[in-house]
Coordinates of C-alpha atoms and ligand atoms in Angstrom, one line a residue:
Chain A
M1 CA 92.4 44.5 116.3
T2 CA 94.9 47.0 115.7
I3 CA 98.8 47.0 114.3
K4 CA 99.2 50.0 116.8
G5 CA 102.5 49.3 118.5
K6 CA 102.9 45.7 117.3
A7 CA 105.9 46.0 115.2
Y8 CA 109.0 48.5 114.6
V9 CA 111.0 49.6 111.6
A10 CA 114.4 48.2 112.8
G11 CA 116.3 48.5 109.6
A12 CA 116.3 51.1 106.4
F13 CA 118.7 51.2 103.6
E14 CA 118.9 53.3 100.5
H15 CA 121.2 52.2 97.7
P16 CA 123.6 54.9 97.0
T17 CA 123.6 54.3 93.4
R18 CA 121.7 56.3 90.8
N19 CA 122.9 54.9 87.8
A20 CA 123.9 51.1 87.9
P21 CA 124.6 50.0 84.3
D22 CA 127.1 47.3 85.8
K23 CA 124.6 45.7 88.4
S24 CA 121.9 43.4 87.6
V25 CA 118.4 44.0 89.4
A26 CA 118.4 41.1 91.6
Q27 CA 121.9 42.0 92.9
L28 CA 120.5 45.5 93.9
H29 CA 117.7 43.8 95.6
A30 CA 120.4 42.0 97.6
E31 CA 122.6 44.7 98.0
C32 CA 119.6 46.7 99.7
A33 CA 118.6 43.7 101.8
K34 CA 122.3 43.3 103.2
G35 CA 122.1 46.9 104.0
A36 CA 118.8 47.2 105.8
L37 CA 119.8 44.1 107.7
E38 CA 123.2 45.7 108.9
D39 CA 121.6 48.6 109.8
A40 CA 118.9 46.7 112.1
G41 CA 121.9 44.6 113.4
L42 CA 120.3 41.3 112.1
S43 CA 121.5 38.7 109.8
K44 CA 120.0 37.0 106.7
D45 CA 119.2 33.8 109.0
D46 CA 117.0 36.0 111.3
V47 CA 114.7 36.8 108.3
D48 CA 111.4 34.7 108.4
G49 CA 109.1 36.9 106.3
Y50 CA 109.6 38.5 102.8
F51 CA 107.8 41.2 100.9
C52 CA 108.3 42.3 97.3
A53 CA 106.3 44.1 94.5
G54 CA 106.2 44.1 90.8
D55 CA 109.8 45.2 90.4
A56 CA 111.0 41.8 91.8
P57 CA 112.1 39.8 88.6
G58 CA 110.3 36.3 88.7
M59 CA 106.9 35.2 89.8
G60 CA 105.8 37.0 92.6
P61 CA 108.4 36.5 95.6
L62 CA 109.6 33.2 94.3
S63 CA 112.7 34.0 92.1
L64 CA 114.1 36.5 94.9
V65 CA 113.3 34.3 97.6
D66 CA 115.5 31.8 96.0
Y67 CA 118.1 34.1 94.7
L68 CA 118.5 35.5 98.2
N69 CA 118.4 31.8 99.8
L70 CA 115.9 32.9 102.2
R71 CA 114.0 30.2 104.7
L72 CA 110.6 31.9 105.4
R73 CA 107.3 31.2 106.9
H74 CA 105.6 34.1 105.4
V75 CA 105.5 35.8 101.9
D76 CA 103.5 38.8 100.5
S77 CA 103.8 40.3 96.9
T78 CA 101.1 42.8 97.1
E79 CA 101.4 45.1 94.0
T80 CA 100.0 48.5 94.1
G81 CA 102.9 50.4 92.1
G82 CA 105.2 52.8 94.0
S83 CA 102.9 52.6 97.1
S84 CA 103.6 48.8 97.5
Y85 CA 106.2 49.3 100.1
L86 CA 104.3 51.2 102.4
V87 CA 101.6 48.4 102.1
H88 CA 104.2 46.0 102.8
V89 CA 105.2 47.7 106.1
A90 CA 101.6 47.6 107.0
H91 CA 101.2 44.0 106.1
A92 CA 104.3 43.0 107.7
A93 CA 103.1 44.6 110.9
E94 CA 99.7 42.7 110.6
A95 CA 101.7 39.4 110.0
I96 CA 103.9 40.2 113.0
A97 CA 100.9 41.0 115.2
L98 CA 99.3 37.6 114.3
G99 CA 102.7 35.7 115.0
K100 CA 103.2 34.8 111.3
C101 CA 106.6 36.2 111.1
S102 CA 109.0 38.2 113.4
V103 CA 111.7 39.6 111.1
A104 CA 110.2 40.8 107.5
L105 CA 112.2 42.1 104.9
I106 CA 110.9 44.4 102.4
T107 CA 113.0 45.1 99.2
L108 CA 112.8 47.3 96.1
A109 CA 115.2 47.7 93.1
G110 CA 115.3 48.7 89.4
R111 CA 117.2 50.0 86.5
P112 CA 115.1 52.4 84.4
K113 CA 118.0 54.8 84.0
S114 CA 120.5 52.4 82.6
E115 CA 117.9 50.6 80.8
G116 CA 116.9 53.9 78.9
M117 CA 113.3 53.6 79.8
A118 CA 111.1 56.5 78.4
T119 CA 109.5 56.4 81.9
G120 CA 106.9 59.2 81.7
T121 CA 106.3 60.2 78.2
A122 CA 105.9 56.7 76.2
P123 CA 102.7 55.0 76.5
R124 CA 103.1 52.0 78.3
Q125 CA 101.6 48.8 76.5
G126 CA 100.0 46.1 78.7
N127 CA 98.4 43.0 79.1
P128 CA 95.4 42.7 76.5
A129 CA 93.4 41.1 79.1
Q130 CA 93.8 44.2 81.5
P131 CA 90.0 45.3 81.0
D132 CA 90.7 49.1 80.7
L133 CA 93.5 48.8 78.3
Q134 CA 91.5 48.7 75.0
F135 CA 89.9 51.8 76.0
E136 CA 92.8 53.7 76.9
F137 CA 95.9 52.7 75.4
P138 CA 95.1 53.8 71.8
Y139 CA 94.6 57.2 73.2
G140 CA 98.2 57.7 74.3
P141 CA 98.0 57.8 78.1
T142 CA 101.5 58.5 79.5
V143 CA 102.6 58.7 83.2
V144 CA 102.8 62.4 82.8
N145 CA 99.7 63.2 80.9
M146 CA 97.6 61.2 83.2
Y147 CA 98.9 63.2 86.1
A148 CA 99.0 66.3 84.1
M149 CA 94.9 66.0 84.0
C150 CA 94.7 66.0 87.6
A151 CA 96.6 69.1 87.8
M152 CA 94.6 70.7 85.0
R153 CA 91.3 69.9 86.7
H154 CA 92.8 71.1 90.1
M155 CA 93.7 74.4 88.5
Y156 CA 90.4 75.0 87.2
Q157 CA 88.4 74.0 90.1
Y158 CA 90.6 75.4 92.7
G159 CA 92.4 78.1 91.1
T160 CA 95.8 76.5 91.9
T161 CA 98.7 77.8 89.7
S162 CA 101.8 76.6 88.1
E163 CA 103.9 78.9 90.4
Q164 CA 102.1 77.2 93.6
L165 CA 102.9 73.8 92.2
A166 CA 106.6 74.9 91.4
W167 CA 107.2 75.6 95.3
I168 CA 107.1 71.7 95.8
K169 CA 110.0 71.4 93.5
V170 CA 111.7 74.4 95.0
A171 CA 111.2 73.0 98.6
A172 CA 112.4 69.5 97.5
S173 CA 115.8 71.1 95.7
Q174 CA 116.4 73.0 98.9
H175 CA 116.6 69.6 100.5
A176 CA 118.5 67.9 98.1
Q177 CA 121.3 70.0 98.1
H178 CA 122.3 68.6 101.4
N179 CA 122.3 65.0 99.8
P180 CA 125.5 64.0 98.2
N181 CA 123.8 61.2 96.4
A182 CA 121.0 63.0 95.0
V183 CA 120.4 63.4 91.2
L184 CA 119.5 67.0 91.2
R185 CA 121.6 68.8 93.8
D186 CA 120.9 72.3 92.3
V187 CA 118.5 74.6 94.2
V188 CA 115.9 76.0 91.7
S189 CA 113.5 78.8 92.0
V190 CA 109.8 78.9 91.0
K191 CA 111.0 80.8 87.7
D192 CA 113.2 78.1 86.8
V193 CA 110.5 75.3 87.1
I194 CA 107.7 77.4 85.0
E195 CA 110.2 78.3 82.5
S196 CA 111.5 74.8 82.0
P197 CA 109.9 73.2 78.9
I198 CA 106.1 72.0 79.2
V199 CA 106.1 68.1 78.9
A200 CA 102.2 67.7 79.0
S201 CA 100.5 70.7 79.9
P202 CA 100.3 72.1 82.5
L203 CA 103.2 70.1 83.8
H204 CA 106.7 71.2 83.0
R205 CA 110.0 69.3 83.1
L206 CA 110.6 70.2 86.6
D207 CA 107.3 69.3 87.8
C208 CA 108.5 65.9 87.3
C209 CA 110.8 63.5 89.5
V210 CA 113.9 61.9 88.3
I211 CA 114.6 58.8 86.6
S212 CA 117.0 56.7 88.6
D213 CA 118.5 53.2 89.1
G214 CA 119.0 51.9 92.7
G215 CA 116.7 50.7 95.4
G216 CA 115.9 50.5 99.0
A217 CA 115.0 47.7 101.7
L218 CA 113.2 47.8 105.1
V219 CA 113.4 45.4 108.0
V220 CA 110.3 45.4 110.4
V221 CA 110.2 43.1 113.6
A222 CA 108.4 42.1 116.5
P223 CA 108.7 44.1 119.7
E224 CA 110.7 41.1 121.2
V225 CA 113.3 41.4 118.5
M226 CA 113.3 45.1 118.7
K227 CA 114.4 45.1 122.4
N228 CA 117.5 43.4 121.8
L229 CA 118.6 45.7 118.9
N230 CA 120.7 48.6 119.5
R231 CA 118.8 51.2 117.3
P232 CA 116.6 54.0 117.8
R233 CA 113.0 52.4 118.1
V234 CA 110.7 53.3 115.2
K235 CA 107.1 52.2 116.1
I236 CA 104.5 51.6 113.5
I237 CA 101.2 53.2 115.1
G238 CA 98.8 53.5 112.2
A239 CA 98.3 52.2 108.6
G240 CA 95.8 52.8 105.8
E241 CA 95.4 51.7 102.3
A242 CA 92.8 52.5 99.5
P243 CA 93.0 51.7 95.8
K244 CA 90.9 54.3 93.6
G245 CA 89.8 54.0 90.1
Q246 CA 87.2 55.8 87.7
F247 CA 84.2 54.6 89.4
G248 CA 82.5 53.1 86.2
G249 CA 82.7 56.4 84.4
D250 CA 82.0 58.8 87.3
V251 CA 85.7 60.1 87.2
D252 CA 86.7 62.5 89.7
L253 CA 90.4 63.8 89.5
T254 CA 90.3 66.1 92.3
F255 CA 91.1 63.8 95.0
S256 CA 93.6 60.8 95.6
G257 CA 93.1 57.7 97.6
A258 CA 95.1 59.4 100.4
S259 CA 91.3 60.8 101.4
W260 CA 90.5 57.3 102.4
S261 CA 94.0 55.8 103.6
G262 CA 94.9 59.0 105.3
P263 CA 91.9 59.1 107.9
R264 CA 92.5 55.1 108.3
A265 CA 95.9 55.7 109.3
F266 CA 95.2 58.9 111.4
A267 CA 92.3 57.0 113.3
E268 CA 94.5 54.0 114.2
A269 CA 97.2 55.8 115.3
G270 CA 94.9 58.3 117.4
V271 CA 96.8 61.4 115.9
K272 CA 95.6 64.3 114.0
P273 CA 97.5 66.0 111.0
A274 CA 98.5 68.7 113.0
D275 CA 100.6 66.5 115.2
I276 CA 102.7 65.3 112.3
R277 CA 106.3 66.9 112.8
Y278 CA 107.8 65.5 109.6
A279 CA 105.9 64.2 106.3
S280 CA 107.3 62.0 103.5
I281 CA 105.0 62.4 100.6
Y282 CA 105.2 60.7 97.2
D283 CA 106.3 63.1 94.6
S284 CA 106.1 61.5 91.2
F285 CA 105.0 64.8 90.2
T286 CA 104.5 68.1 92.0
I287 CA 100.6 67.8 91.5
T288 CA 101.0 64.4 93.4
V289 CA 102.2 66.0 96.6
L290 CA 99.6 68.8 96.5
M291 CA 96.7 66.6 96.1
Q292 CA 97.9 64.1 98.9
I293 CA 98.5 67.0 101.3
E294 CA 94.8 68.1 101.0
D295 CA 93.5 64.5 101.0
L296 CA 95.7 63.9 104.2
G297 CA 94.1 66.9 105.8
F298 CA 97.2 69.0 106.4
C299 CA 95.0 71.8 104.7
A300 CA 91.4 72.0 103.3
K301 CA 90.5 70.7 100.0
G302 CA 91.4 73.2 97.2
E303 CA 93.8 75.3 99.5
G304 CA 96.9 72.9 98.6
G305 CA 98.3 75.6 96.3
R306 CA 98.3 78.4 99.0
F307 CA 99.6 75.8 101.5
V308 CA 102.7 74.8 99.7
A309 CA 103.6 78.3 98.4
D310 CA 106.2 80.5 100.2
G311 CA 108.4 77.7 101.3
N312 CA 105.8 76.0 103.7
L313 CA 107.5 72.6 102.8
I314 CA 111.1 73.6 103.6
S315 CA 112.6 72.2 106.6
G316 CA 113.2 74.9 109.2
V317 CA 111.2 77.2 107.1
G318 CA 107.7 75.9 106.7
K319 CA 105.1 74.2 108.9
L320 CA 105.2 71.0 107.1
P321 CA 109.0 69.8 106.5
F322 CA 108.5 67.2 103.7
N323 CA 110.8 64.8 101.9
T324 CA 113.9 66.2 103.5
D325 CA 116.1 63.9 101.2
G326 CA 115.1 65.7 98.2
G327 CA 112.4 63.1 97.2
G328 CA 111.4 61.6 93.9
L329 CA 111.7 65.1 92.5
C330 CA 115.4 65.7 93.2
N331 CA 117.1 62.9 95.0
N332 CA 116.0 59.3 93.8
H333 CA 112.9 57.4 92.3
P334 CA 114.6 53.9 92.0
A335 CA 112.4 51.6 89.9
N336 CA 110.1 54.4 89.0
R337 CA 108.6 53.3 92.6
G338 CA 109.1 56.2 95.2
G339 CA 107.3 54.4 98.3
M340 CA 110.4 53.0 99.6
T341 CA 112.3 56.0 99.8
K342 CA 109.5 57.8 101.2
V343 CA 109.6 55.4 104.5
I344 CA 113.3 55.4 104.7
E345 CA 113.6 59.3 104.9
A346 CA 110.7 58.9 107.7
V347 CA 112.7 56.6 109.7
R348 CA 115.9 58.8 109.4
Q349 CA 113.9 61.6 110.7
L350 CA 112.5 59.8 113.5
R351 CA 116.1 58.5 114.3
G352 CA 117.6 62.0 114.2
E353 CA 119.7 60.5 111.4
A354 CA 118.6 62.8 108.6
H355 CA 121.3 65.3 107.2
P356 CA 121.9 68.2 110.0
A357 CA 120.5 70.8 107.7
V358 CA 117.2 69.3 107.4
Q359 CA 116.7 67.3 110.6
V360 CA 113.5 68.4 112.2
K361 CA 114.1 69.1 115.8
D362 CA 112.5 66.5 118.2
C363 CA 110.9 64.5 115.4
A364 CA 108.8 62.1 117.3
L365 CA 105.8 61.7 114.9
A366 CA 106.2 61.2 111.2
L367 CA 104.0 60.3 108.2
A368 CA 104.7 58.3 105.1
Q369 CA 102.6 58.6 102.1
G370 CA 102.6 56.9 98.9
T371 CA 100.6 56.6 95.7
G372 CA 101.3 53.9 93.1
G373 CA 99.9 53.3 89.5
V374 CA 98.4 56.3 87.8
L375 CA 96.5 59.1 89.7
G376 CA 94.4 60.1 86.7
S377 CA 93.1 56.6 86.1
R378 CA 93.7 54.0 88.9
H379 CA 96.1 53.9 91.6
G380 CA 96.9 52.6 95.2
S381 CA 97.2 54.8 98.1
A382 CA 99.0 54.0 101.4
T383 CA 99.6 55.9 104.7
L384 CA 102.0 54.9 107.4
I385 CA 102.4 56.8 110.6
L386 CA 105.5 56.2 112.8
E387 CA 106.4 57.2 116.0
R388 CA 109.9 57.6 117.8
E389 CA 109.5 55.7 121.2
Chain B
M1 CA 102.9 67.6 59.4
S2 CA 103.2 64.2 60.2
I3 CA 100.0 61.9 61.4
R4 CA 100.1 60.1 64.7
K5 CA 99.7 56.5 64.2
L6 CA 96.8 55.1 66.7
P7 CA 97.1 51.8 68.0
A8 CA 94.2 49.2 67.2
P9 CA 92.2 48.3 70.4
E10 CA 92.4 44.7 71.2
A11 CA 88.5 43.8 71.3
N12 CA 87.4 40.6 73.2
P13 CA 83.9 38.7 73.3
E14 CA 82.7 41.2 76.0
T15 CA 83.6 44.4 74.4
S16 CA 83.3 43.4 70.5
P17 CA 79.9 44.9 70.1
Y18 CA 81.5 48.4 71.3
W19 CA 84.4 48.5 68.7
E20 CA 82.0 46.8 65.9
A21 CA 79.6 49.8 66.4
A22 CA 82.6 52.4 66.2
K23 CA 83.4 51.1 63.0
K24 CA 79.8 52.3 61.7
G25 CA 80.1 55.7 63.4
V26 CA 78.2 54.8 66.7
L27 CA 79.4 55.3 70.2
L28 CA 77.9 52.7 72.3
L29 CA 77.0 53.0 76.0
R30 CA 76.3 50.1 78.5
R31 CA 73.0 50.9 80.6
C32 CA 71.8 48.8 83.3
T33 CA 68.2 48.0 83.5
A34 CA 68.1 47.0 86.8
C35 CA 69.6 50.5 88.5
G36 CA 69.1 52.4 85.4
R37 CA 72.8 53.8 85.3
A38 CA 74.9 54.0 82.1
H39 CA 78.8 53.3 82.5
H40 CA 81.9 53.1 80.7
Y41 CA 84.1 51.4 79.8
P42 CA 81.4 48.9 79.0
R43 CA 81.3 45.6 81.0
A44 CA 79.1 42.5 81.2
L45 CA 78.2 43.1 84.6
C46 CA 76.8 46.7 86.0
P47 CA 79.8 48.4 87.9
F48 CA 77.2 49.8 90.2
C49 CA 74.9 46.9 91.0
F50 CA 76.4 44.0 89.6
S51 CA 73.4 43.1 87.5
D52 CA 73.8 41.5 84.2
R53 CA 70.7 42.8 82.8
L54 CA 72.5 45.3 80.4
E55 CA 71.5 47.2 77.3
W56 CA 73.6 48.7 74.5
Q57 CA 72.5 52.4 73.9
A58 CA 73.8 54.6 71.1
A59 CA 75.4 57.9 72.8
S60 CA 74.2 61.2 71.4
G61 CA 77.8 62.2 70.9
K62 CA 77.7 65.6 73.0
G63 CA 79.6 66.0 75.9
S64 CA 82.0 68.5 77.6
I65 CA 85.7 68.4 78.5
Y66 CA 86.2 67.2 82.2
S67 CA 89.9 67.7 81.8
F68 CA 92.8 67.5 79.1
S69 CA 96.4 67.8 78.6
V70 CA 98.4 68.5 75.8
M71 CA 101.1 66.0 75.3
Q72 CA 104.1 68.5 74.0
R73 CA 106.9 65.7 74.5
A74 CA 105.9 63.3 71.7
P75 CA 106.8 63.1 68.1
V76 CA 103.5 64.3 67.1
P77 CA 101.8 66.4 69.9
Y78 CA 98.4 65.6 70.9
A79 CA 95.7 66.1 73.3
I80 CA 94.4 63.3 75.8
A81 CA 91.2 64.2 77.7
Y82 CA 88.4 63.0 79.7
V83 CA 85.0 63.8 78.2
T84 CA 81.8 63.7 80.2
L85 CA 79.1 62.5 78.0
E86 CA 75.5 63.9 78.1
E87 CA 74.2 60.5 79.1
G88 CA 76.5 60.9 82.3
P89 CA 79.7 58.6 82.1
T90 CA 83.1 60.2 81.5
M91 CA 85.5 58.6 79.2
L92 CA 89.3 58.7 78.2
T93 CA 89.6 60.0 74.6
N94 CA 91.4 62.5 72.7
I95 CA 90.3 65.9 71.3
V96 CA 91.1 66.4 67.8
D97 CA 91.0 68.6 64.7
C98 CA 91.5 71.9 66.6
D99 CA 94.0 74.4 67.9
F100 CA 95.2 73.0 71.1
A101 CA 95.7 76.2 72.7
S102 CA 91.9 77.0 72.5
L103 CA 91.2 74.0 74.8
R104 CA 89.4 74.8 78.1
I105 CA 87.9 72.6 80.7
G106 CA 83.9 72.7 80.2
M107 CA 84.2 73.6 76.4
T108 CA 81.3 71.4 74.6
V109 CA 82.5 68.8 72.3
R110 CA 81.1 66.7 69.6
L111 CA 82.0 63.1 68.6
V112 CA 84.0 62.2 65.5
F113 CA 85.7 59.1 64.6
K114 CA 89.1 58.3 63.7
P115 CA 90.8 55.3 61.9
A116 CA 93.3 53.3 64.1
E117 CA 95.4 50.3 62.7
G118 CA 93.9 47.2 61.6
G119 CA 90.6 48.8 60.4
A120 CA 89.2 50.0 63.6
A121 CA 87.6 53.2 64.5
L122 CA 88.4 55.1 67.7
P123 CA 85.6 57.7 69.2
M124 CA 87.3 61.0 69.7
F125 CA 85.8 64.6 70.1
T126 CA 86.1 67.9 68.6
P127 CA 85.1 71.4 69.9
D128 CA 81.4 72.2 68.9
Ligands
LIG1 ZN1 73.2 48.5 87.7

């Protein structure tokens, strides 16, 4: 049993807003849903499956299903942080393959910018029943310092440098200059990144992603639905997912869950890392990209620093064009969850609808990779491989 | 210099022996008598073999820094760290009473306790 070729991404929409004090979160979800359905050439009444994660207000999918007034036969609210939406694409393909739905809608939206959330720098209080909380929260874990410890360990173990990490931001900024909706459109240099203030050592302000309002949506459909749609055919050919934690105290910060989800996706798709023409790689921080690139097999473990340096991730320049929309590092990180926009830009590339300045020529095979939660403690990883048919 | 306020850990029946011992200056580890391995954070069932035959064991308090990060963008900067204990498990903690610029991975550290809100004590480490 495989999902290879069992479903297509027919609709993709990224909300153009990056700051939405005048809109509600539910409204943003609805606007994204409408945008993705229009992109696919489908209507609200065609939707029979709905997927959302923890950014959806209400109990699981229930409030938004009601708000959107959907009549469904399948729902899934799998929550693995920012990687949820890649998991949803895979789960939608599974549900479609089993005949449980034929038009699956996936939405994401949030307003961390206009709500003034200190996304990365304030320790987040959680539910006291969460078993790890009492052993971690008192020590001041934030998003950024928990990723920073991965970077610190990577530098110690493999000799990775701040300059090498900075190249990841440089590449994202080279792409973002062509995106009129991007939060940060100025091209930055390695020097700009390493001279920006340290937030949590060794990560600088410019090693971090943006904070933005907005959202996105995807429509995943069965082959019999796709054949009646007038859109380029983006086929789902492989998917993998893997959560990773602290292993009962055998903590290892040198790899991410992508080292498991990646090989699963490649095996299902029957392709190799060298076959991939474009990659969307989750970029909450520069170190997130570096570790996932290694774990997915684009280079050997520990070689990530050398691999990303000198523009190797810049479209038209390097061997692995990544995040050609500017990614979370420069373009958009709606609801503090970058997985949705990773899939959307991969779909644009496969359709030939990326900005001409960053469009990869003959882009027939793309990968989208997400992580969610916190890389330095516990996170989800999801890998998707998509093919232009 | 302002002092960083440490929030109280919220103990429950599964974990209260750990926090009660901390108040007395003892860091407890959970060791499984079925598979022999120690783990952290402490659980009622061994995370390696699911046995419920577990003992509390006092840690020596010796360890080394596995990784760390100095949180600069905070009202009072602090160092978060993973410390690998002599007994095996690696735990999230803070490194305190030191010059943060001198911290290095691999540095040996020893256990200290710092008072948290509500009368609790938090196990932390300082360079040896
Ligand atoms: Zn055991």
